[in-house]
Coordinates of C-alpha atoms and ligand atoms in Angstrom, one line a residue:
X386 CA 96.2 -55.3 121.5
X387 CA 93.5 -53.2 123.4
X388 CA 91.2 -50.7 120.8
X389 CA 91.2 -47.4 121.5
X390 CA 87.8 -46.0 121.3
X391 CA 87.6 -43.4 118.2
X392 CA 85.2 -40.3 119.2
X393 CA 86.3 -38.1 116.2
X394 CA 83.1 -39.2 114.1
X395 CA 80.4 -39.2 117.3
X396 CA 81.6 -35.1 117.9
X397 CA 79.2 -33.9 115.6
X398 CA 75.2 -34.6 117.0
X399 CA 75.7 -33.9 120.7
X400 CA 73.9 -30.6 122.1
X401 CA 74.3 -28.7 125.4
X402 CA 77.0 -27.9 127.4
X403 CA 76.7 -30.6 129.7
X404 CA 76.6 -33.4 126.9
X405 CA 80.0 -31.5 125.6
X406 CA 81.5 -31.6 128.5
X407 CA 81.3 -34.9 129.0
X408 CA 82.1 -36.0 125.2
X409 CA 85.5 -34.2 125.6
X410 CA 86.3 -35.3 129.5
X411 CA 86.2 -39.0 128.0
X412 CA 87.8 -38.0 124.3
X413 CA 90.8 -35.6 126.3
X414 CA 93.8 -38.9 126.9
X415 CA 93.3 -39.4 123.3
X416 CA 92.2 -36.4 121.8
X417 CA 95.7 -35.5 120.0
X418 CA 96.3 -38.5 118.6
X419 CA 93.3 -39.0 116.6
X420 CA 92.9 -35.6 115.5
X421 CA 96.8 -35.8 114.0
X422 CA 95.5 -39.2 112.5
X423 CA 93.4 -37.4 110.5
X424 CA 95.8 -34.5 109.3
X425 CA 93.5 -31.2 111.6
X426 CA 94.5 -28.5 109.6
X427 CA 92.2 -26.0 111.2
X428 CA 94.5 -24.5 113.6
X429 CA 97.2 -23.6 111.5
X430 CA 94.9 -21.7 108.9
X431 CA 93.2 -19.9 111.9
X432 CA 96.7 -18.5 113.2
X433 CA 97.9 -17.7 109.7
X434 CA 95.0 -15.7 109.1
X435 CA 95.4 -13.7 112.3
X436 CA 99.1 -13.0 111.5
X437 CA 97.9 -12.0 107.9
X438 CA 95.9 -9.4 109.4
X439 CA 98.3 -7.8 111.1
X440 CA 97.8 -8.4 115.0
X441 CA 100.6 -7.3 117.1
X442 CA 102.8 -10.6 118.4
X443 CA 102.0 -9.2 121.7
X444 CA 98.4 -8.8 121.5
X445 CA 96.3 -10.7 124.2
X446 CA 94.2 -13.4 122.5
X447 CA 91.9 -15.8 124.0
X448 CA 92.0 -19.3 122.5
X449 CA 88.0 -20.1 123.4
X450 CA 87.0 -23.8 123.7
X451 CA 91.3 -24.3 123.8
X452 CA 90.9 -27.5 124.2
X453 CA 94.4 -29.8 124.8
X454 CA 96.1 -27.1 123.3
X455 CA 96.4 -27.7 119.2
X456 CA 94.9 -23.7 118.7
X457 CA 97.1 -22.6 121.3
X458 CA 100.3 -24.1 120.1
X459 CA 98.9 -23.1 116.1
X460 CA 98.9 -19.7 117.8
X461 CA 102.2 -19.6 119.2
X462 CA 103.8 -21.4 116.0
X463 CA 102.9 -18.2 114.5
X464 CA 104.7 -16.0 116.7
X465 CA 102.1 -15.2 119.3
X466 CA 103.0 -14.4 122.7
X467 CA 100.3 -13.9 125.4
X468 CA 97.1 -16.4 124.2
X469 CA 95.1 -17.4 127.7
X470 CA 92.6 -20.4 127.3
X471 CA 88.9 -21.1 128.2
X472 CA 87.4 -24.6 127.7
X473 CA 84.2 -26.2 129.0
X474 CA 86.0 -29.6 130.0
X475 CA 88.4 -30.1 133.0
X476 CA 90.3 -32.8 131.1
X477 CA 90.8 -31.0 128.0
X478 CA 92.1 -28.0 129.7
X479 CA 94.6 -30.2 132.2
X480 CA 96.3 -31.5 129.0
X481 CA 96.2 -27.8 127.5
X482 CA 98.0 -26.8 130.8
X483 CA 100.7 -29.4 130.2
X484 CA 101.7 -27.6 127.1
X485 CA 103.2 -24.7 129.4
X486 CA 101.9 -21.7 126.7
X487 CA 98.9 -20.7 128.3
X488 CA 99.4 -17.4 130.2
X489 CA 96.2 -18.4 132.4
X490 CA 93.8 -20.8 131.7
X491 CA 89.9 -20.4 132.7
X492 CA 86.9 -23.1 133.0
X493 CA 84.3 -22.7 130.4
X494 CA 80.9 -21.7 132.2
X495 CA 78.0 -23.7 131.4
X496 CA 76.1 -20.1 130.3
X497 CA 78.6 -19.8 127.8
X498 CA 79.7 -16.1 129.7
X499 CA 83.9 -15.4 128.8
X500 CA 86.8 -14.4 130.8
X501 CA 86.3 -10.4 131.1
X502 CA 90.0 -10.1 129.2
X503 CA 91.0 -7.6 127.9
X504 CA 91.6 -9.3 125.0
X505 CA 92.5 -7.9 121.2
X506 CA 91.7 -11.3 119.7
X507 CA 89.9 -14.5 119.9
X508 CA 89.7 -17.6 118.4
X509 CA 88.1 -20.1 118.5
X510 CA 89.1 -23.6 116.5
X511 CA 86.5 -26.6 115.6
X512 CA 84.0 -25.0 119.1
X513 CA 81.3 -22.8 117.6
X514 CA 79.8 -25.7 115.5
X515 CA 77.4 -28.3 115.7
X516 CA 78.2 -30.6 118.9
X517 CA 80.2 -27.6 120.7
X518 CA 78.5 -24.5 121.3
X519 CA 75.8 -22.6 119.7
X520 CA 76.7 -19.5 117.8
X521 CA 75.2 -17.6 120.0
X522 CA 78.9 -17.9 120.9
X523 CA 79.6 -16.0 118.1
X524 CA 78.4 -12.5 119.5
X525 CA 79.1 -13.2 123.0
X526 CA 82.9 -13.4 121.7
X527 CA 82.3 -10.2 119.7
X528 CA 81.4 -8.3 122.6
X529 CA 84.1 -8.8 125.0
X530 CA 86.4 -7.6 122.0
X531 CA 87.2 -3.9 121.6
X532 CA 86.6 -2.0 118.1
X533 CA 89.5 -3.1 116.0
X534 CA 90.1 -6.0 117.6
X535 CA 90.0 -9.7 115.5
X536 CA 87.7 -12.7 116.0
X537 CA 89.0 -15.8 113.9
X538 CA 86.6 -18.7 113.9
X539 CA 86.4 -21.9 111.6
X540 CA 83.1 -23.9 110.6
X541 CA 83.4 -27.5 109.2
X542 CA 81.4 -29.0 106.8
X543 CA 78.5 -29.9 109.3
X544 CA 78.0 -26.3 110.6
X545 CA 78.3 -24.6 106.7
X546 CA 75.3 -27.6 106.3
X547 CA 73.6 -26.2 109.3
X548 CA 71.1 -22.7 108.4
X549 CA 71.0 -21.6 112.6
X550 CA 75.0 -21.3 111.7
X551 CA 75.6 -19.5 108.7
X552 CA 72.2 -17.3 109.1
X553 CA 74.1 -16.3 112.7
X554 CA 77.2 -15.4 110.2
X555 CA 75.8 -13.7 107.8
X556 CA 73.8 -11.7 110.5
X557 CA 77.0 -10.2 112.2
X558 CA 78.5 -9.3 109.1
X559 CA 75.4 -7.9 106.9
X560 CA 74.7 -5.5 109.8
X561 CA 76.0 -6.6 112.7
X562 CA 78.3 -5.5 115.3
X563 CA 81.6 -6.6 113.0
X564 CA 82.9 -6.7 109.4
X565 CA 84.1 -10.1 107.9
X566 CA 87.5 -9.3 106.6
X567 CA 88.5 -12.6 105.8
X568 CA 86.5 -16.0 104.2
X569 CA 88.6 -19.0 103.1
X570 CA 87.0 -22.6 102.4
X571 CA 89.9 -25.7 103.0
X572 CA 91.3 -28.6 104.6
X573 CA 90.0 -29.8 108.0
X574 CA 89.7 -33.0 108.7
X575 CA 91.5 -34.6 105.5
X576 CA 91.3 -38.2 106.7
X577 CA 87.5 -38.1 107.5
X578 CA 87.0 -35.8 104.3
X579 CA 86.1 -32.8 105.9
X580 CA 86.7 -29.3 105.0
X581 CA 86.0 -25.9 107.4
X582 CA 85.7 -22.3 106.4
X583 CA 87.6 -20.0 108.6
X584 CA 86.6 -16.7 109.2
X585 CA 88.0 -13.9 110.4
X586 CA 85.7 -10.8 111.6
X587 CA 86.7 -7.1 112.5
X588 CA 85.1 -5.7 115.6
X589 CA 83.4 -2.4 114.2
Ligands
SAM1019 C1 86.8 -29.7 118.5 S1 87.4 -29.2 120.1 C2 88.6 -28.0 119.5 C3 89.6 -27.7 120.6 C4 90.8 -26.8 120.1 N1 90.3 -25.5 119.8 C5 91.5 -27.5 118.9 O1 91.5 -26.8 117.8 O2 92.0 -28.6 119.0 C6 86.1 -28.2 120.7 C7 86.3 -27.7 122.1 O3 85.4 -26.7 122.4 C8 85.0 -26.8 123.8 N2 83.7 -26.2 124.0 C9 82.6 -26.5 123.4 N3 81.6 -25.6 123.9 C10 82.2 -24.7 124.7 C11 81.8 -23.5 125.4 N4 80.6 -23.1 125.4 N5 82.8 -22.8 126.1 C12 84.1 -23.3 126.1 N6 84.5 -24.4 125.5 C13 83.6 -25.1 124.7 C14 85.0 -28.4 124.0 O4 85.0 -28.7 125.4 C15 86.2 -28.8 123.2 O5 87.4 -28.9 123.9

């Protein structure tokens, strides 16, 4: 029986957008399954954090770095209506189009610039993190969001290890443009043993 190649544990070390690209073009046919091998528990506590907060069912939210579609479908599992989709790879988002819940979907841009929106929310599942995009990301996101409106993030183990992360964290909520109204530490990856913090942040 033919192998399928595992890229799961070789996500975590590759920098720039055009090595990302390229990682998740090859991982997108069997992207699902291996994450659902491994029990991803990311999305869910992202969505449930957003409809803890409060956002309207309606509210336009932007599923950044969508991927195939887990955040998306995490989003709409919770009740949420109009999520559009941005990804840096073609093949992730032709499988996150197959899912039929994206409103629109967008190409990522190599200069990490976003979809004008509006939008009230964003989030953005397992992509600001080491070997997707810099957290530069972080602000960009912040400022295409208008005050009151929610930015719900996660950061596995291997960001939370990783200072130009959680320095760019604390930065936006110790006097930054946005107010951390929610910090949880919990499952991510159970079958590789790895754990994520999701965050969710206020616009101010
Ligand atoms: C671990 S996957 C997460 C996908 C999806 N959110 C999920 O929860 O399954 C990370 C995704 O972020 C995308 N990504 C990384 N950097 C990006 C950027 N600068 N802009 C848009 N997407 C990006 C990758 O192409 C990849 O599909």
């Amino acid at each position: 029986m033919a192998m399928t190649e595992k890229f799961l544990t070789k996500s975590y070390g590759k920098r720039g957008p055009q090595a990302v690209k390229a990682h998740y073009d090859a991982w997108a046919d069997s992207y699902d399954a291996e994450i659902a091998e491994n029990g991803y528990a990311t999305p869910a506590r992202c969505a449930a954090a957003l409809a803890a907060m409060g956002l309207a069912k309606a509210a336009p939210i932007l599923d950044l770095g969508c991927g195939t579609g887990l955040s998306g479908a995490a989003l709409s599992a919770e009740g949420f209506t109009v999520i559009d989709g941005t990804d840096l790879s073609p093949g992730m988002l032709e499988k996150a189009e197959k899912r039929g819940l994206y409103r629109q979907l967008f190409p990522g841009r190599p200069d990490g610039a976003l979809p004008p929106g509006p939008y009230q929310a964003i989030c953005a599942v397992g992509v600001i993190s080491p070997g997707a995009a810099p957290i530069s990301m972080l602000t960009t996101a912040l400022d295409l969001l208008p005050a009151g409106g929610a930015l719900v993030m996660s950061l596995n183990d291997h960001g939370l290890a990783d200072a130009s992360y959680t320095d760019g964290i604390a930065a936006v909520h110790g006097h930054g443009p946005a107010r951390l109204i929610f910090e949880e530490y919990g499952a991510h990856l159970p079958g590789i043993n790895l754990n994520s913090t999701v965050y969710v942040f206020e616009k101010q």
